[in-house]
Coordinates of C-alpha atoms in Angstrom, one line a residue:
M751 CA 61.3 -41.9 37.4
T752 CA 63.2 -44.6 35.5
I753 CA 65.3 -43.3 32.5
P754 CA 65.3 -45.7 29.6
K755 CA 68.6 -47.3 28.8
A756 CA 68.5 -45.9 25.3
A757 CA 68.1 -42.4 26.6
L758 CA 71.1 -42.9 28.9
L759 CA 73.2 -44.1 26.1
S760 CA 72.4 -41.1 24.0
L761 CA 73.8 -38.9 26.8
L762 CA 77.0 -40.8 27.3
P763 CA 79.1 -39.1 24.6
F764 CA 78.5 -35.8 26.4
L765 CA 79.6 -36.8 29.9
P766 CA 83.1 -36.1 31.2
G767 CA 85.6 -38.9 30.4
S768 CA 83.1 -40.7 28.2
H769 CA 85.4 -41.1 25.2
A770 CA 88.4 -43.4 24.5
W771 CA 91.5 -41.9 25.9
G772 CA 88.9 -39.5 27.4
T773 CA 88.1 -36.3 25.6
L774 CA 91.4 -35.2 27.0
G775 CA 93.4 -37.8 25.1
H776 CA 91.6 -37.5 21.8
D777 CA 91.9 -33.7 21.8
T778 CA 95.6 -33.9 22.8
V779 CA 96.3 -36.3 19.8
A780 CA 94.6 -33.8 17.5
F781 CA 96.6 -30.8 18.8
I782 CA 99.8 -32.7 18.5
A783 CA 98.9 -33.4 14.9
Q784 CA 98.1 -29.8 14.3
N785 CA 101.6 -28.9 15.7
F786 CA 103.3 -31.0 13.0
I787 CA 101.3 -31.1 9.8
S788 CA 102.3 -28.9 6.9
S789 CA 100.6 -25.6 6.1
S790 CA 99.1 -27.1 2.9
T791 CA 97.7 -30.1 4.9
A792 CA 96.3 -27.7 7.5
T793 CA 94.5 -25.8 4.7
W794 CA 93.2 -29.0 3.2
A795 CA 91.8 -30.1 6.6
K796 CA 90.3 -26.8 7.5
T797 CA 88.6 -26.6 4.1
L798 CA 87.2 -30.1 4.3
L799 CA 86.1 -29.7 7.9
N800 CA 84.8 -26.2 7.2
D801 CA 86.6 -25.0 10.4
S802 CA 89.4 -22.4 10.4
S803 CA 89.5 -22.1 14.2
P804 CA 92.8 -22.7 16.2
A805 CA 91.3 -26.1 17.2
Y806 CA 90.1 -27.3 13.8
L807 CA 91.2 -30.9 14.4
A808 CA 90.5 -31.1 18.1
N809 CA 87.0 -29.8 17.5
V810 CA 86.1 -33.0 15.7
A811 CA 88.4 -35.4 17.6
T812 CA 85.5 -37.0 19.5
W813 CA 82.8 -36.7 16.9
A814 CA 83.0 -40.4 16.1
D815 CA 82.1 -41.3 19.7
S816 CA 79.0 -39.0 19.6
Y817 CA 78.0 -40.2 16.1
R818 CA 78.1 -43.9 17.1
Y819 CA 75.3 -43.3 19.6
T820 CA 72.9 -42.1 16.9
S821 CA 70.7 -44.4 14.9
E822 CA 72.5 -43.3 11.8
G823 CA 75.9 -44.0 13.2
A824 CA 75.2 -47.2 15.3
F825 CA 76.9 -49.3 12.5
S826 CA 80.2 -47.7 13.4
A827 CA 80.5 -49.0 17.0
P828 CA 82.7 -52.0 16.2
F829 CA 85.1 -49.7 14.2
H830 CA 86.7 -48.3 17.4
Y831 CA 88.7 -51.4 18.4
I832 CA 90.1 -54.8 17.3
D833 CA 89.5 -57.7 19.6
A834 CA 92.9 -59.5 19.5
A835 CA 92.2 -63.1 20.6
D836 CA 95.7 -63.5 22.0
D837 CA 96.8 -64.8 25.4
P838 CA 98.2 -62.1 27.6
P839 CA 100.4 -61.9 29.5
T840 CA 102.0 -65.0 27.9
S841 CA 101.6 -63.8 24.3
C842 CA 100.4 -60.5 22.8
N843 CA 99.7 -60.3 19.1
V844 CA 97.2 -59.0 16.6
D845 CA 96.1 -61.1 13.6
Y846 CA 93.8 -59.3 11.1
D847 CA 92.1 -62.4 9.7
R848 CA 91.6 -63.8 13.2
D849 CA 90.6 -60.6 15.0
C850 CA 88.7 -58.3 12.7
G851 CA 85.2 -59.7 12.5
A852 CA 82.7 -59.4 9.7
E853 CA 81.3 -56.3 11.4
G854 CA 84.6 -54.5 10.9
C855 CA 87.2 -53.2 13.3
V856 CA 89.5 -50.2 13.7
V857 CA 92.0 -51.5 11.2
S858 CA 89.5 -52.1 8.5
A859 CA 87.8 -48.7 9.3
L860 CA 91.1 -46.8 8.9
A861 CA 91.7 -48.6 5.6
N862 CA 88.3 -47.8 4.3
Y863 CA 88.2 -44.1 5.3
T864 CA 91.7 -43.6 4.0
V865 CA 90.4 -44.6 0.6
R866 CA 87.2 -42.6 0.9
V867 CA 88.7 -39.3 2.0
K868 CA 90.7 -39.3 -1.3
S869 CA 88.1 -40.8 -3.7
A870 CA 86.8 -38.6 -6.5
S871 CA 83.5 -40.5 -6.4
V872 CA 82.8 -39.7 -2.7
S873 CA 80.8 -36.5 -1.9
T874 CA 82.4 -33.7 0.1
A875 CA 80.0 -34.5 3.0
E876 CA 81.2 -38.1 3.1
K877 CA 84.8 -37.1 2.8
Q878 CA 84.4 -34.9 5.8
K879 CA 83.0 -37.8 7.8
A880 CA 85.9 -39.9 6.6
L881 CA 88.4 -37.4 7.8
K882 CA 86.7 -37.1 11.2
W883 CA 86.8 -40.9 11.6
I884 CA 90.5 -41.0 10.7
I885 CA 91.3 -38.4 13.3
H886 CA 89.4 -40.3 16.0
F887 CA 90.4 -43.9 15.0
V888 CA 94.2 -43.1 15.0
G889 CA 93.7 -42.1 18.6
D890 CA 91.7 -45.2 19.4
I891 CA 94.2 -47.6 17.9
H892 CA 96.9 -46.4 20.2
Q893 CA 95.1 -47.2 23.4
P894 CA 96.4 -50.8 24.2
L895 CA 93.0 -52.1 25.4
H896 CA 91.4 -51.1 22.0
D897 CA 93.6 -53.8 20.5
E898 CA 92.7 -56.6 23.0
A899 CA 89.8 -59.1 23.5
L900 CA 90.7 -60.0 27.1
D901 CA 87.7 -59.4 29.3
V902 CA 86.1 -57.3 26.5
G903 CA 89.1 -55.0 26.3
G904 CA 89.4 -54.8 30.1
N905 CA 85.8 -53.6 30.5
T906 CA 84.9 -56.5 32.7
I907 CA 88.0 -56.3 34.9
N908 CA 86.6 -54.3 37.9
V909 CA 89.1 -52.2 39.7
T910 CA 89.3 -49.2 42.0
F911 CA 90.9 -45.9 41.2
A912 CA 91.3 -43.2 43.8
G913 CA 88.7 -45.0 45.9
T914 CA 86.1 -45.2 43.2
G915 CA 85.0 -48.4 41.6
T916 CA 85.5 -48.6 37.9
N917 CA 87.1 -50.9 35.4
L918 CA 90.5 -51.4 33.8
H919 CA 89.4 -50.1 30.4
H920 CA 88.0 -46.9 31.9
I921 CA 91.1 -46.0 33.9
W922 CA 93.3 -46.3 30.7
D923 CA 90.7 -44.2 28.8
S924 CA 90.2 -41.5 31.3
N925 CA 91.1 -41.8 34.9
M926 CA 94.9 -42.0 34.6
P927 CA 95.3 -39.4 31.9
E928 CA 93.1 -37.0 33.7
K929 CA 94.9 -37.6 37.1
L930 CA 98.2 -36.8 35.3
I931 CA 97.0 -33.5 33.7
G932 CA 94.4 -32.5 36.4
G933 CA 91.5 -31.9 34.0
Y934 CA 90.1 -32.6 30.6
S935 CA 89.3 -29.2 29.1
L936 CA 90.4 -28.1 25.6
T937 CA 93.0 -25.9 27.3
D938 CA 94.3 -28.9 29.3
A939 CA 94.6 -30.9 26.0
K940 CA 96.4 -28.0 24.2
N941 CA 98.9 -27.6 27.1
W942 CA 99.6 -31.4 27.2
A943 CA 100.0 -31.4 23.5
S944 CA 102.6 -28.6 23.7
N945 CA 104.6 -30.5 26.3
L946 CA 104.5 -33.7 24.2
T947 CA 105.4 -31.9 21.0
A948 CA 108.5 -30.5 22.7
E949 CA 109.4 -34.0 23.8
I950 CA 109.1 -35.2 20.2
K951 CA 111.1 -32.3 18.8
T952 CA 113.9 -31.9 21.3
G953 CA 113.2 -34.1 24.4
G954 CA 113.0 -37.7 25.4
Y955 CA 111.1 -38.8 22.3
K956 CA 113.4 -37.3 19.7
S957 CA 115.5 -40.4 19.4
E958 CA 112.4 -42.5 18.7
A959 CA 110.1 -40.3 16.6
A960 CA 111.4 -41.4 13.2
G961 CA 110.9 -45.0 14.1
W962 CA 107.3 -44.3 14.9
L963 CA 106.7 -43.5 11.2
S964 CA 108.0 -46.9 9.9
G965 CA 105.4 -48.6 7.7
I966 CA 104.0 -45.5 6.1
D967 CA 104.3 -45.7 2.4
E968 CA 104.2 -42.2 0.8
N969 CA 103.8 -43.5 -2.7
K970 CA 100.9 -45.9 -1.9
P971 CA 99.4 -45.3 1.5
D972 CA 98.0 -48.6 2.8
G973 CA 95.6 -47.9 5.6
K974 CA 95.2 -51.6 6.5
A975 CA 98.9 -52.4 6.6
T976 CA 100.0 -49.3 8.5
S977 CA 97.2 -49.3 11.0
L978 CA 97.7 -53.0 11.7
L979 CA 101.3 -52.2 12.6
W980 CA 100.0 -49.5 15.0
A981 CA 97.6 -52.0 16.5
K982 CA 100.4 -54.5 17.1
D983 CA 102.6 -51.8 18.6
A984 CA 99.9 -50.8 21.1
N985 CA 98.8 -54.4 21.8
A986 CA 102.4 -55.3 23.0
Y987 CA 101.8 -53.1 26.0
V988 CA 98.9 -55.3 27.2
C989 CA 101.5 -57.9 28.1
S990 CA 104.2 -55.6 29.4
T991 CA 102.2 -52.9 31.2
V992 CA 98.4 -53.4 31.3
V993 CA 98.3 -56.9 32.7
P994 CA 101.9 -58.1 33.1
Q995 CA 100.9 -60.6 35.7
G996 CA 97.5 -61.4 34.2
A997 CA 94.1 -60.0 34.7
D998 CA 93.5 -61.5 38.1
A999 CA 96.5 -59.6 39.5
V1000 CA 94.7 -56.3 39.1
R1001 CA 91.1 -57.5 39.4
G1002 CA 89.4 -55.8 42.4
K1003 CA 92.6 -53.9 43.2
E1004 CA 93.2 -50.1 43.9
L1005 CA 95.4 -49.0 40.9
E1006 CA 96.1 -45.4 41.8
G1007 CA 99.6 -46.1 43.2
A1008 CA 102.4 -48.2 41.7
Y1009 CA 100.2 -49.4 38.8
Y1010 CA 99.5 -45.8 37.8
D1011 CA 103.2 -44.9 38.1
K1012 CA 104.1 -47.6 35.6
A1013 CA 101.3 -46.9 33.2
I1014 CA 101.7 -43.2 32.8
P1015 CA 104.9 -43.3 30.8
V1016 CA 103.2 -45.6 28.3
I1017 CA 100.1 -43.5 28.2
E1018 CA 102.1 -40.4 27.4
M1019 CA 104.2 -42.1 24.8
Q1020 CA 101.1 -43.6 23.1
I1021 CA 99.4 -40.2 23.0
A1022 CA 102.6 -38.7 21.5
K1023 CA 102.8 -41.5 18.9
A1024 CA 99.2 -41.1 17.9
G1025 CA 99.5 -37.4 17.3
Y1026 CA 102.8 -37.7 15.4
R1027 CA 101.5 -40.5 13.3
L1028 CA 98.3 -38.7 12.6
A1029 CA 100.2 -35.7 11.4
A1030 CA 102.3 -37.9 9.0
W1031 CA 99.2 -39.8 7.8
L1032 CA 97.3 -36.5 7.1
N1033 CA 100.3 -35.1 5.3
V1034 CA 100.5 -38.2 3.0
L1035 CA 96.8 -38.0 2.3
A1036 CA 96.9 -34.2 1.5
M1037 CA 100.2 -33.8 -0.2
G1038 CA 101.6 -37.3 -0.9
K1039 CA 104.5 -37.2 1.6
V1040 CA 105.1 -37.6 5.3
G1041 CA 106.7 -34.1 5.4
L1042 CA 108.0 -34.3 9.0
K1043 CA 111.5 -33.0 9.5
V1044 CA 113.1 -35.7 11.5
R1045 CA 116.4 -37.1 10.4
K1046 CA 115.8 -40.8 10.0
E1047 CA 119.5 -41.6 9.9
E1048 CA 119.7 -41.0 13.7
Y1049 CA 117.6 -44.1 14.4
D1050 CA 118.2 -47.8 14.0
H1051 CA 114.8 -49.2 14.9
G1052 CA 111.2 -49.2 13.9
Y1053 CA 108.5 -49.9 16.5
G1054 CA 110.8 -49.8 19.5
H1055 CA 109.2 -49.3 22.9
G1056 CA 112.3 -47.5 24.0
N1057 CA 113.5 -45.3 26.8
G1058 CA 111.3 -42.3 26.1
R1059 CA 110.6 -39.6 28.6
R1060 CA 109.3 -40.3 32.1
G1061 CA 110.9 -43.8 32.0
A1062 CA 108.7 -45.7 29.6
G1063 CA 111.3 -48.4 29.6
T1064 CA 111.9 -51.3 27.3
V1065 CA 109.1 -53.8 26.8
V1066 CA 110.3 -57.3 27.7
Q1067 CA 107.7 -59.8 26.7
A1068 CA 107.1 -63.1 24.9
V1069 CA 105.5 -62.6 21.6
R1070 CA 104.6 -65.5 19.4
V1071 CA 102.3 -65.8 16.5
E1072 CA 99.7 -68.5 17.3
S1073 CA 97.8 -70.7 15.0
R1074 CA 94.1 -69.9 15.0
D1075 CA 92.6 -70.8 18.3
E1076 CA 88.9 -71.1 17.3
E1077 CA 87.7 -71.5 20.9
R1078 CA 89.4 -68.4 22.1
I1079 CA 88.1 -66.4 19.1
M1080 CA 84.5 -67.6 19.6
M1081 CA 84.7 -66.8 23.3
A1082 CA 85.9 -63.3 22.6
R1083 CA 83.2 -62.7 20.0
R1084 CA 80.5 -64.1 22.3
A1085 CA 81.7 -61.9 25.2
R1086 CA 81.7 -58.8 23.0
A1087 CA 78.3 -59.5 21.7
A1088 CA 76.9 -60.1 25.2
Y1089 CA 78.5 -57.0 26.5
G1090 CA 77.4 -54.9 23.5
W1091 CA 79.5 -53.3 20.8
N1092 CA 79.7 -50.2 22.9
C1093 CA 81.6 -49.9 26.2
G1094 CA 78.9 -50.6 28.8
P1095 CA 77.3 -49.1 31.8
E1096 CA 80.0 -46.5 32.6
G1097 CA 79.6 -45.1 29.2
H1098 CA 83.3 -44.8 28.3
A1099 CA 83.1 -45.3 24.6
H1100 CA 86.0 -46.8 22.6

């Protein structure tokens, strides 16, 4: 019996490793945020989500991926990424006007739902959706290939991982995080979040954590400006770590060895950043201030890709702002349209 493609797509959100960062990554981001948000923000979120359980944010962290595969939520598929039409590994950059199409992108989505979750004219049900989208999209925007148009965000760069054929996007979403942690259960995510929380508070990330919050305006939160900074921050790793020698250098290769060893410090740092920034963003939305007790005077940089735990290292790359390259932009848009706004046959959604 042949199963219709539409039926297969409807099942994808429920398959292991089918979400951006994997279910593991999104749940971990949510748990990190829970570890840092204020008690009043936690109460606000629990009330809006109608969930007072110990995993109140993690329980909805992958809702957006499930919703996008419904007829009602199909419009939101492009909101999970921004296709930066840059030129890695020579140049990595994100330009909102160039890269966020008319259909929307993760930057415009975070801007929109930041406004909606606070709007007095929006129903409680729609505010709940807005909060669930924010929780998910903050995770998405920290995965470097969600901020890159090259080969449809790496989806058409076929690779092998642990002897199994897959693609570059998928191993960043799921294979590498799950290899590191050894699973993708809610307990796995909670434990990983506890470890990363400790690194932020007292470990290898302590010297960088305040810098991660640069660009958040407590008095006038700007979802577009702040999330664009986050997208640029993650996109820089496309040049330094994802394809430092170009796509052809990894195409068709087994990436479980040295490539994995270099990628894991970046993956852990990006998950930590996403959770910490999500906590700050939710605090600003709920109580008008970041509310994270990190002494900013200890730090002298903003979006440094510094020497965090596990040897994340310093990113050395050429970054230049290009003029509009219409040919590259159109090629990226055509590739995305041909591939589909979702992630393709393996089902790993953005």
